[in-house]
Amino acid sequence: MTASLQHPGYDPERLLCVAEKMPCRVSQAGTLLSLMGEPAQYSYPSIFLYGHRSTGKSHVINTLLMDLELPHATVSCVECVSVGLMFERVLLALFGPDTSTLLPRSPSLSDFVRIYRQQAPLSPANQTRYIVIEKAELLRDMDSNLLPVLVRLQELVDDNVTVILLSEIVWDRFRPNTGCFEPLILYFPDYSKGDLQQILSQDIHPSYSPELYSAFINILLGVFYSVCRDLRELRHLVRTQHAQTPAGSGSDTNLKESDTHKLWRNIEPHLKKAMQTVYLRDVSSECSDVVFLSSGLSAHAHVELPYYSKFLLIAAYLASYNPARTDRRFFLKHHGKIKKTNFLKKHEKTSNHLLGPKPFPLDRLLAIFYSVVDSRVAPSASVFSQISSLVTLQLLTQLGHDDQLDAPKYKCAVALDFIRAISRTVNFDIVKYLYDFL
Amino acid sequence: MSKRKLKDSPMPIGECISQVQTLLRERLCHQQLPQRPEGVDSQHKHLMELLKRTAVHGESNSVLIIGPRGTGKTQLLRCVLAELLAEEDVDKTLLQVHLNGLLQTDDRIALKEITRQLSLENVVGDQVFGSFAENLAFLLEALKKGDRSSSRPVLFILDEFDLFAHHKNQTLLYNLLDVSQSAQTPVAVVGLTCRLDVLELLEKRVKSRFSHRQIHLLPSLSFSQYLQAVQAQLHLPDTTFPDTTFCYDWNASLKALCEDKSVEAVLLRHFNSTKDFRSLHRLLMAILCRVSVNNPTIKPADLLDASRLLSADAMTNVLHGLSILELCLVIAMKHLNDIYDGEPFNLQMVYNGLRAPAAAGGGASRGRGGGGGGAGPARVPTGEAHAGPQPDHGGAAEVPPVPHRCQAVGRLRLRLGPEEGGREERRVLHLGLPRRVCSGGGLVLCVTVRHLSQSLRQLYQHAERFYQGKPGVKLVR
């Protein structure tokens, strides 16, 4: 289980320490080390590491570079809003602050390469320099020449430098149109269930006995493994669930079969609740009592609308979710026959409710409103102002520019359950008027 | 006498390996120049002649070196230059300007770079003074003022030539080629590009000033030449390597390796997909990092491992790391993609496809026909799905079937629903899965049936009886 890292160019004791810091990732670290070679030797100009989230890519490479004290520069593309920041960081880490000040304001790649070329012979590299770029998928959105240059930086600056790219996305999505230098590609596989158990049991709480803790981890993994394999999320779950379970419940007695069942019965309700929020981090553990949107009115339960506003909202919902050509059928008293076409377009197979609300102009809203409201309503300013207040309440969304005053467009932003509840309060059967429920 | 003794004394194996690694890494990674690049003799001669005419005889020229990526254009040029500069008078007088289309993305930057590299008078240290127009005028004047006999010849090397054609108005290209046609100073413009249709990118006025000389570098090795190239790349030089016995052993084992059948098969596969030298170096590098003190020579197994590492399918690897829920989503999305023929869909539709599979169409009735007691053979696909103990058995997690093309994505339909008779609320697991177990997958479905009810245990026993001894299937309790 504890495979060891070995390489002639590095101190074996240090390698042992490094291997202990990365459980279950020793084989990948070994491959990386063999690619890197001894410090004085050349390495391949670029290496591409990919794998899912929390599979240990940054951890392994950073531990290797820092503990073995190799000259390196680590840059994350998320932090580098402009390329100039990236160049400054790299030059600062590799050559010191004097060199990074040589960069002009808003430097181009040409400046970076030129300054690197000038500095390299001044501080000669008897060791390979490494540039680690995390979140490399964002490089594709930056300048189009950045990625091809980075993967062949070694020959452009004529120095012993290797660029390591870390990403979650496969290399096939990175390749530019006319091709580029292909880096060596290394895959970081996901952790298996046993690996996860081993890693999670390393953050053991001192008040727990190891067997009880491992039983706890076992139960947790059994429940959550099919949903989430992300190590970060699982560690967070372990931490929060720990706070739920009563500490030291039978930790002094021997662990028997009954204890595991007791443990399971204790934490099962908490785990069930936690299943609802697996990738959403709850800041405090008291939030575990939050009632999720199960009822219809939910967050809007306290909103009380005036009579006409309710009808306006209903009309808006109908305008959003019915196609415009069906208005005639629903809202006119003598609409004539509408031929139902036999050939159903493919788009019509999808219910409009799945596709989301469509925008509609103000005229259509008013037309539907006047036909839906049973009494005669005079078009006064109070009706129009209610539309604006609906927009303020975020029940309607206004689209289009603020300048378009003569033809504003709106979208209805409420869900079916909510509008059903509202239409019940005014005795209006909205389902009869919806095209999807024909 | 003593020198020979030193040469014959064997070095410790660790040092030998270290020397081998250093040497071969420099050759493979750092693109050390060979004495003479192989297989490109005619192109070498052609280019040499052209550059000599500019450097020595004062004729202006322009040429394009065209070839796919990795075939050795830059290497060819560097070899020719190295040979040219070996003559002393050329070395003293020839001025070189190296530009790269990836670095100099704009004419302004390119012009500054040219001025810097030629060390014209408007350069102080690194700073170039003056605007673009002034710099250009200055440069052109400087180039036009000379004559053939007394001015120094200038060699412009433009890497990634096709990217220069995307600059605004192609000003730089126009001026350089104009100078090469009309000026007094001997100027040679050499462009290197990977696009075979690069001439179509040039504007008419630029194209007419170009001399239309093209040197094509197409990889034209036969398989036996490829094998020889492999051997040559890994060969250790007898004369300069310190330990002769090790060197001899290494070269002998290398020869034996290249005659091995499995190795030939692997190399043939690589040769059929791509012939250029760069991918060959990549493969050799992957092999080289397996050489260590415990493993001092290259064995066929190393080659197979390296080849497998390089040709691993990335998508399969990524799919392997998905959780069950994510895999269900992927299957639902694939199904939607098939229904809607590639049109876009949103998350709501995918979620709907997971929850209400009756709308997803077809095949759902198979499970329904099972009836009470969970009869109906449970068939295990080759796909990867770990169905752990579901904490909430109420959810209907049925996933629509997927066409059988994809190897890694399996067809898995699990439906937990009330039993048909309605007698009790017994949860019955219908496993409606395909009959055939296709080969070549190697991935298995493990269904853990803890915490499931009595009828499911019956189902499991039935499945066990049905699948006993079938290859590629593993049932885990």
Tab-separated table of C-alpha atoms in Angstrom, chain A residues 42-384:
chain	number	residue	atom	x	y	z
A	42	TYR	CA	16.237	18.512	-19.714
A	43	SER	CA	12.604	17.604	-19.413
A	44	TYR	CA	9.878	17.583	-22.020
A	45	PRO	CA	8.845	21.155	-22.897
A	46	SER	CA	5.276	20.806	-21.682
A	47	ILE	CA	3.232	18.360	-19.646
A	48	PHE	CA	-0.559	18.329	-19.412
A	49	LEU	CA	-2.246	16.901	-16.316
A	50	TYR	CA	-5.974	16.367	-16.327
A	51	GLY	CA	-8.526	14.767	-14.053
A	52	HIS	CA	-11.699	15.552	-12.177
A	53	ARG	CA	-12.004	18.029	-9.350
A	54	SER	CA	-10.189	17.122	-6.139
A	55	THR	CA	-8.159	14.329	-7.647
A	56	GLY	CA	-4.976	15.804	-6.272
A	57	LYS	CA	-3.368	17.409	-9.322
A	58	SER	CA	-2.364	20.720	-7.731
A	59	HIS	CA	-1.556	19.041	-4.466
A	60	VAL	CA	0.844	16.540	-5.981
A	61	ILE	CA	2.693	18.950	-8.210
A	62	ASN	CA	2.959	21.690	-5.607
A	63	THR	CA	4.150	19.296	-2.931
A	64	LEU	CA	6.748	17.868	-5.288
A	65	LEU	CA	8.065	21.233	-6.347
A	66	MET	CA	8.092	22.838	-2.949
A	67	ASP	CA	9.435	19.999	-0.867
A	68	LEU	CA	12.124	19.123	-3.345
A	69	GLU	CA	12.970	22.831	-3.588
A	70	LEU	CA	12.937	23.120	-7.350
A	71	PRO	CA	12.757	26.571	-8.943
A	72	HIS	CA	9.171	27.039	-10.008
A	73	ALA	CA	6.423	29.589	-10.603
A	74	THR	CA	2.783	28.749	-9.918
A	75	VAL	CA	0.111	30.774	-11.665
A	76	SER	CA	-3.640	30.300	-11.592
A	77	CYS	CA	-5.478	31.527	-14.669
A	78	VAL	CA	-8.456	32.556	-12.612
A	79	GLU	CA	-6.374	35.200	-10.885
A	80	CYS	CA	-4.737	36.479	-14.044
A	81	VAL	CA	-7.358	38.745	-15.510
A	82	SER	CA	-4.843	40.036	-18.012
A	83	VAL	CA	-1.817	38.278	-19.432
A	84	GLY	CA	0.461	40.936	-17.991
A	85	LEU	CA	-0.285	39.655	-14.506
A	86	MET	CA	0.750	36.181	-15.514
A	87	PHE	CA	4.038	37.351	-17.002
A	88	GLU	CA	4.835	39.428	-13.960
A	89	ARG	CA	4.165	36.539	-11.623
A	90	VAL	CA	6.327	34.151	-13.613
A	91	LEU	CA	9.271	36.497	-13.931
A	92	LEU	CA	9.022	37.431	-10.286
A	93	ALA	CA	9.108	33.836	-9.141
A	94	LEU	CA	11.860	32.699	-11.486
A	95	PHE	CA	14.196	35.673	-11.624
A	96	GLY	CA	13.345	37.992	-8.795
A	97	PRO	CA	11.699	41.410	-8.484
A	98	ASP	CA	14.208	43.332	-10.604
A	99	THR	CA	13.349	41.406	-13.709
A	100	SER	CA	9.617	41.777	-13.308
A	101	THR	CA	10.013	45.542	-13.234
A	102	LEU	CA	11.569	45.390	-16.683
A	103	LEU	CA	8.200	44.527	-18.148
A	104	PRO	CA	6.559	47.511	-19.823
A	105	ARG	CA	3.021	48.565	-19.029
A	106	SER	CA	0.509	46.060	-20.538
A	107	PRO	CA	3.218	43.740	-21.826
A	108	SER	CA	2.767	41.539	-24.824
A	109	LEU	CA	3.987	37.995	-25.164
A	110	SER	CA	6.839	39.280	-27.295
A	111	ASP	CA	8.102	41.423	-24.411
A	112	PHE	CA	7.875	38.514	-22.012
A	113	VAL	CA	9.882	36.193	-24.240
A	114	ARG	CA	12.449	38.854	-24.959
A	115	ILE	CA	13.031	39.654	-21.302
A	116	TYR	CA	13.193	35.981	-20.426
A	117	ARG	CA	15.752	35.426	-23.150
A	118	GLN	CA	17.848	38.246	-21.809
A	119	GLN	CA	17.683	37.121	-18.199
A	120	ALA	CA	18.230	33.421	-18.729
A	121	PRO	CA	21.979	33.568	-19.403
A	122	LEU	CA	22.454	36.027	-16.555
A	123	SER	CA	21.164	33.582	-13.962
A	124	PRO	CA	22.117	30.318	-15.595
A	125	ALA	CA	19.868	27.394	-14.850
A	126	ASN	CA	21.638	24.350	-13.579
A	127	GLN	CA	18.193	23.072	-12.669
A	128	THR	CA	15.066	22.776	-14.720
A	129	ARG	CA	12.662	25.630	-14.099
A	130	TYR	CA	8.982	24.804	-13.860
A	131	ILE	CA	6.033	26.975	-14.667
A	132	VAL	CA	2.788	25.504	-13.305
A	133	ILE	CA	-0.421	26.878	-14.742
A	134	GLU	CA	-3.615	25.905	-12.939
A	135	LYS	CA	-7.108	26.091	-14.400
A	136	ALA	CA	-5.510	25.997	-17.813
A	137	GLU	CA	-8.869	25.764	-19.555
A	138	LEU	CA	-9.163	29.521	-19.145
A	139	LEU	CA	-6.146	29.940	-21.404
A	140	ARG	CA	-8.373	29.177	-24.340
A	141	ASP	CA	-10.396	32.285	-23.646
A	142	MET	CA	-7.377	34.540	-23.392
A	143	ASP	CA	-5.287	35.575	-26.389
A	144	SER	CA	-5.204	32.877	-28.972
A	145	ASN	CA	-1.425	32.872	-29.207
A	146	LEU	CA	-0.849	32.288	-25.512
A	147	LEU	CA	-1.434	28.557	-25.393
A	148	PRO	CA	0.710	27.621	-28.437
A	149	VAL	CA	3.572	29.691	-27.093
A	150	LEU	CA	3.383	28.268	-23.589
A	151	VAL	CA	3.552	24.673	-24.740
A	152	ARG	CA	6.748	25.335	-26.644
A	153	LEU	CA	8.317	27.874	-24.364
A	154	GLN	CA	11.473	25.830	-24.027
A	155	GLU	CA	12.553	26.300	-27.619
A	156	LEU	CA	11.439	29.912	-27.862
A	157	VAL	CA	13.472	31.098	-24.904
A	158	ASP	CA	16.251	28.587	-25.337
A	159	ASP	CA	16.320	27.649	-21.669
A	160	ASN	CA	15.755	24.581	-19.545
A	161	VAL	CA	12.163	25.302	-18.646
A	162	THR	CA	9.095	23.061	-18.525
A	163	VAL	CA	5.512	24.266	-18.502
A	164	ILE	CA	3.004	22.120	-16.617
A	165	LEU	CA	-0.674	22.684	-17.388
A	166	LEU	CA	-3.365	21.485	-14.978
A	167	SER	CA	-6.946	21.234	-16.096
A	168	GLU	CA	-10.212	19.381	-15.662
A	169	ILE	CA	-10.867	19.307	-19.391
A	170	VAL	CA	-9.279	16.897	-21.838
A	171	TRP	CA	-6.537	18.044	-24.189
A	172	ASP	CA	-8.636	17.466	-27.319
A	173	ARG	CA	-10.639	20.564	-26.434
A	174	PHE	CA	-7.519	22.687	-26.221
A	175	ARG	CA	-5.947	22.068	-29.572
A	176	PRO	CA	-5.895	25.155	-31.789
A	177	ASN	CA	-7.036	24.986	-35.404
A	178	THR	CA	-3.691	24.727	-37.092
A	179	GLY	CA	-2.253	22.504	-34.417
A	180	CYS	CA	0.453	23.137	-31.883
A	181	PHE	CA	3.178	21.351	-29.988
A	182	GLU	CA	1.613	18.355	-28.289
A	183	PRO	CA	2.473	18.067	-24.600
A	184	LEU	CA	2.857	14.804	-22.733
A	185	ILE	CA	-0.517	13.967	-21.276
A	186	LEU	CA	-0.968	12.428	-17.862
A	187	TYR	CA	-4.277	11.380	-16.339
A	188	PHE	CA	-5.074	11.623	-12.640
A	189	PRO	CA	-7.730	8.982	-12.010
A	190	ASP	CA	-10.477	9.523	-9.487
A	191	TYR	CA	-10.121	8.032	-6.034
A	192	SER	CA	-11.755	4.664	-5.498
A	193	LYS	CA	-13.978	4.018	-2.515
A	194	GLY	CA	-11.148	2.434	-0.572
A	195	ASP	CA	-8.874	5.368	-1.326
A	196	LEU	CA	-11.514	7.793	-0.157
A	197	GLN	CA	-11.941	5.839	3.048
A	198	GLN	CA	-8.225	5.913	3.649
A	199	ILE	CA	-7.927	9.633	3.046
A	200	LEU	CA	-11.017	10.594	5.018
A	201	SER	CA	-9.936	8.585	8.029
A	202	GLN	CA	-6.807	10.672	8.182
A	203	ASP	CA	-8.665	13.682	9.549
A	204	ILE	CA	-9.653	11.811	12.643
A	205	HIS	CA	-11.028	13.711	15.574
A	206	PRO	CA	-9.098	12.957	18.800
A	207	SER	CA	-12.233	12.256	20.824
A	208	TYR	CA	-13.207	9.324	18.623
A	209	SER	CA	-11.852	5.841	18.573
A	210	PRO	CA	-10.445	4.822	15.185
A	211	GLU	CA	-12.885	1.940	14.713
A	212	LEU	CA	-15.930	4.055	15.413
A	213	TYR	CA	-14.647	6.761	13.139
A	214	SER	CA	-13.975	4.358	10.327
A	215	ALA	CA	-17.451	2.865	10.755
A	216	PHE	CA	-18.851	6.375	10.546
A	217	ILE	CA	-16.860	7.086	7.380
A	218	ASN	CA	-17.997	3.786	5.952
A	219	ILE	CA	-21.646	4.633	6.467
A	220	LEU	CA	-21.223	8.091	5.060
A	221	LEU	CA	-19.432	6.823	1.987
A	222	GLY	CA	-21.992	4.131	1.458
A	223	VAL	CA	-24.726	6.725	1.321
A	224	PHE	CA	-22.997	9.462	-0.599
A	225	TYR	CA	-20.634	7.662	-2.924
A	226	SER	CA	-23.181	7.184	-5.658
A	227	VAL	CA	-24.044	10.848	-5.641
A	228	CYS	CA	-20.786	12.632	-5.083
A	229	ARG	CA	-17.206	11.451	-5.378
A	230	ASP	CA	-15.595	14.795	-4.899
A	231	LEU	CA	-13.124	14.633	-2.047
A	232	ARG	CA	-13.597	18.258	-1.006
A	233	GLU	CA	-17.359	17.887	-0.684
A	234	LEU	CA	-17.020	14.630	1.204
A	235	ARG	CA	-14.605	16.168	3.665
A	236	HIS	CA	-16.993	19.027	4.240
A	237	LEU	CA	-19.807	16.531	4.804
A	238	VAL	CA	-17.718	14.608	7.301
A	239	ARG	CA	-16.973	17.792	9.189
A	240	THR	CA	-20.576	18.936	9.343
A	241	GLN	CA	-22.019	15.519	10.115
A	242	HIS	CA	-19.506	15.162	12.879
A	243	ALA	CA	-21.057	18.072	14.630
A	244	GLN	CA	-24.454	16.377	14.436
A	245	THR	CA	-23.552	13.051	15.955
A	246	PRO	CA	-23.351	12.951	19.717
A	247	ALA	CA	-19.713	12.680	20.536
A	248	GLY	CA	-18.456	9.813	22.580
A	249	SER	CA	-21.650	7.777	22.347
A	250	GLY	CA	-20.338	4.455	23.452
A	251	SER	CA	-16.817	5.267	22.478
A	252	ASP	CA	-15.517	3.689	25.666
A	253	THR	CA	-17.258	0.356	25.088
A	254	ASN	CA	-16.030	-2.206	22.602
A	255	LEU	CA	-17.311	-1.840	19.141
A	256	LYS	CA	-19.894	-4.485	18.406
A	257	GLU	CA	-22.426	-4.964	15.642
A	258	SER	CA	-25.085	-3.251	17.691
A	259	ASP	CA	-23.011	-0.100	17.929
A	260	THR	CA	-22.862	0.321	14.197
A	261	HIS	CA	-26.618	-0.034	14.012
A	262	LYS	CA	-27.013	2.499	16.787
A	263	LEU	CA	-24.713	4.847	14.951
A	264	TRP	CA	-26.628	4.356	11.743
A	265	ARG	CA	-29.949	5.045	13.404
A	266	ASN	CA	-28.538	8.157	14.986
A	267	ILE	CA	-27.153	9.775	11.938
A	268	GLU	CA	-29.539	8.492	9.276
A	269	PRO	CA	-31.974	11.417	9.485
A	270	HIS	CA	-29.111	13.900	9.363
A	271	LEU	CA	-27.643	12.194	6.338
A	272	LYS	CA	-30.994	12.261	4.589
A	273	LYS	CA	-31.210	15.990	5.114
A	274	ALA	CA	-27.655	16.485	4.008
A	275	MET	CA	-28.435	14.673	0.763
A	276	GLN	CA	-30.538	17.666	-0.259
A	277	THR	CA	-27.587	20.030	-0.110
A	278	VAL	CA	-24.650	17.978	-1.284
A	279	TYR	CA	-22.920	20.537	-3.438
A	280	LEU	CA	-24.362	23.574	-1.706
A	281	ARG	CA	-22.325	24.498	1.303
A	282	ASP	CA	-24.347	25.432	4.372
A	283	VAL	CA	-22.362	27.864	6.392
A	284	SER	CA	-23.670	26.912	9.802
A	285	SER	CA	-24.945	23.594	11.039
A	286	GLU	CA	-28.115	25.197	12.385
A	287	CYS	CA	-29.235	25.673	8.823
A	288	SER	CA	-29.864	21.972	8.545
A	289	ASP	CA	-33.410	22.584	9.671
A	290	VAL	CA	-34.232	24.661	6.650
A	291	VAL	CA	-37.430	23.599	4.961
A	292	PHE	CA	-36.946	23.389	1.280
A	293	LEU	CA	-39.359	24.583	-1.312
A	294	SER	CA	-41.848	21.797	-0.938
A	295	SER	CA	-45.018	23.772	-0.634
A	296	GLY	CA	-46.447	25.760	-3.475
A	297	LEU	CA	-46.299	29.318	-2.315
A	298	SER	CA	-43.006	29.001	-0.464
A	299	ALA	CA	-40.940	32.157	-0.604
A	300	HIS	CA	-43.734	34.236	-1.984
A	301	ALA	CA	-46.216	33.013	0.598
A	302	HIS	CA	-46.399	36.343	2.328
A	303	VAL	CA	-47.060	38.381	-0.820
A	304	GLU	CA	-50.632	39.652	-0.989
A	305	LEU	CA	-51.560	41.135	-4.313
A	306	PRO	CA	-54.534	43.357	-5.139
A	307	TYR	CA	-57.312	41.867	-7.282
A	308	TYR	CA	-56.308	43.285	-10.650
A	309	SER	CA	-52.643	42.561	-10.038
A	310	LYS	CA	-53.486	38.916	-9.648
A	311	PHE	CA	-55.254	38.940	-12.972
A	312	LEU	CA	-52.380	40.801	-14.543
A	313	LEU	CA	-50.024	38.146	-13.266
A	314	ILE	CA	-52.255	35.383	-14.576
A	315	ALA	CA	-52.449	37.115	-17.933
A	316	ALA	CA	-48.666	37.459	-17.969
A	317	TYR	CA	-48.248	33.773	-17.238
A	318	LEU	CA	-50.611	32.863	-20.039
A	319	ALA	CA	-48.806	35.180	-22.411
A	320	SER	CA	-45.438	33.667	-21.503
A	321	TYR	CA	-46.318	30.051	-21.760
A	322	ASN	CA	-48.864	29.960	-24.570
A	323	PRO	CA	-47.681	30.399	-28.125
A	324	ALA	CA	-49.115	33.545	-29.668
A	325	ARG	CA	-51.129	31.812	-32.333
A	326	THR	CA	-53.244	29.990	-29.744
A	327	ASP	CA	-54.488	33.206	-28.120
A	328	ARG	CA	-57.358	33.339	-30.554
A	329	ARG	CA	-58.593	29.957	-29.499
A	330	PHE	CA	-58.464	30.602	-25.816
A	331	PHE	CA	-59.583	34.159	-25.430
A	332	LEU	CA	-62.077	34.938	-28.157
A	333	LYS	CA	-65.660	33.968	-27.803
A	334	HIS	CA	-66.179	33.081	-31.451
A	335	HIS	CA	-62.854	31.819	-32.602
A	336	GLY	CA	-63.893	29.422	-35.290
A	337	LYS	CA	-62.228	26.099	-35.795
A	338	ILE	CA	-58.535	25.764	-35.492
A	339	LYS	CA	-57.152	22.999	-37.609
A	340	LYS	CA	-54.888	20.812	-35.620
A	341	THR	CA	-51.966	20.013	-37.849
A	342	ASN	CA	-51.109	16.346	-38.024
A	343	PHE	CA	-47.505	17.019	-38.482
A	344	LEU	CA	-46.270	17.928	-35.046
A	345	LYS	CA	-43.124	19.884	-35.307
A	346	LYS	CA	-40.324	18.583	-33.239
A	347	HIS	CA	-40.330	21.712	-31.166
A	348	GLU	CA	-43.879	21.102	-30.142
A	349	LYS	CA	-42.934	17.886	-28.469
A	350	THR	CA	-41.254	19.864	-25.750
A	351	SER	CA	-43.657	21.421	-23.366
A	352	ASN	CA	-43.233	25.145	-23.097
A	353	HIS	CA	-42.879	24.747	-19.397
A	354	LEU	CA	-39.564	23.021	-19.910
A	355	LEU	CA	-38.227	25.671	-22.173
A	356	GLY	CA	-38.920	28.560	-19.853
A	357	PRO	CA	-41.003	31.698	-20.220
A	358	LYS	CA	-41.058	33.556	-23.527
A	359	PRO	CA	-41.070	37.322	-23.845
A	360	PHE	CA	-44.277	39.107	-24.835
A	361	PRO	CA	-45.099	42.714	-25.680
A	362	LEU	CA	-47.255	44.906	-23.497
A	363	ASP	CA	-50.150	44.935	-25.992
A	364	ARG	CA	-50.563	41.219	-25.828
A	365	LEU	CA	-50.582	41.287	-22.052
A	366	LEU	CA	-53.317	43.883	-21.995
A	367	ALA	CA	-55.380	42.039	-24.583
A	368	ILE	CA	-55.294	38.849	-22.575
A	369	PHE	CA	-55.969	40.767	-19.366
A	370	TYR	CA	-59.089	42.367	-20.700
A	371	SER	CA	-60.433	39.069	-21.891
A	372	VAL	CA	-59.608	37.249	-18.667
A	373	VAL	CA	-61.001	39.759	-16.205
A	374	ASP	CA	-64.740	39.228	-15.866
A	375	SER	CA	-65.806	42.768	-15.136
A	376	ARG	CA	-65.281	45.688	-17.446
A	377	VAL	CA	-62.058	47.499	-16.634
A	378	ALA	CA	-61.233	50.949	-17.832
A	379	PRO	CA	-57.654	51.281	-18.986
A	380	SER	CA	-56.497	53.730	-16.375
A	381	ALA	CA	-53.127	54.620	-15.005
A	382	SER	CA	-53.680	52.476	-11.943
A	383	VAL	CA	-53.698	49.338	-14.095
A	384	PHE	CA	-50.475	50.303	-15.799
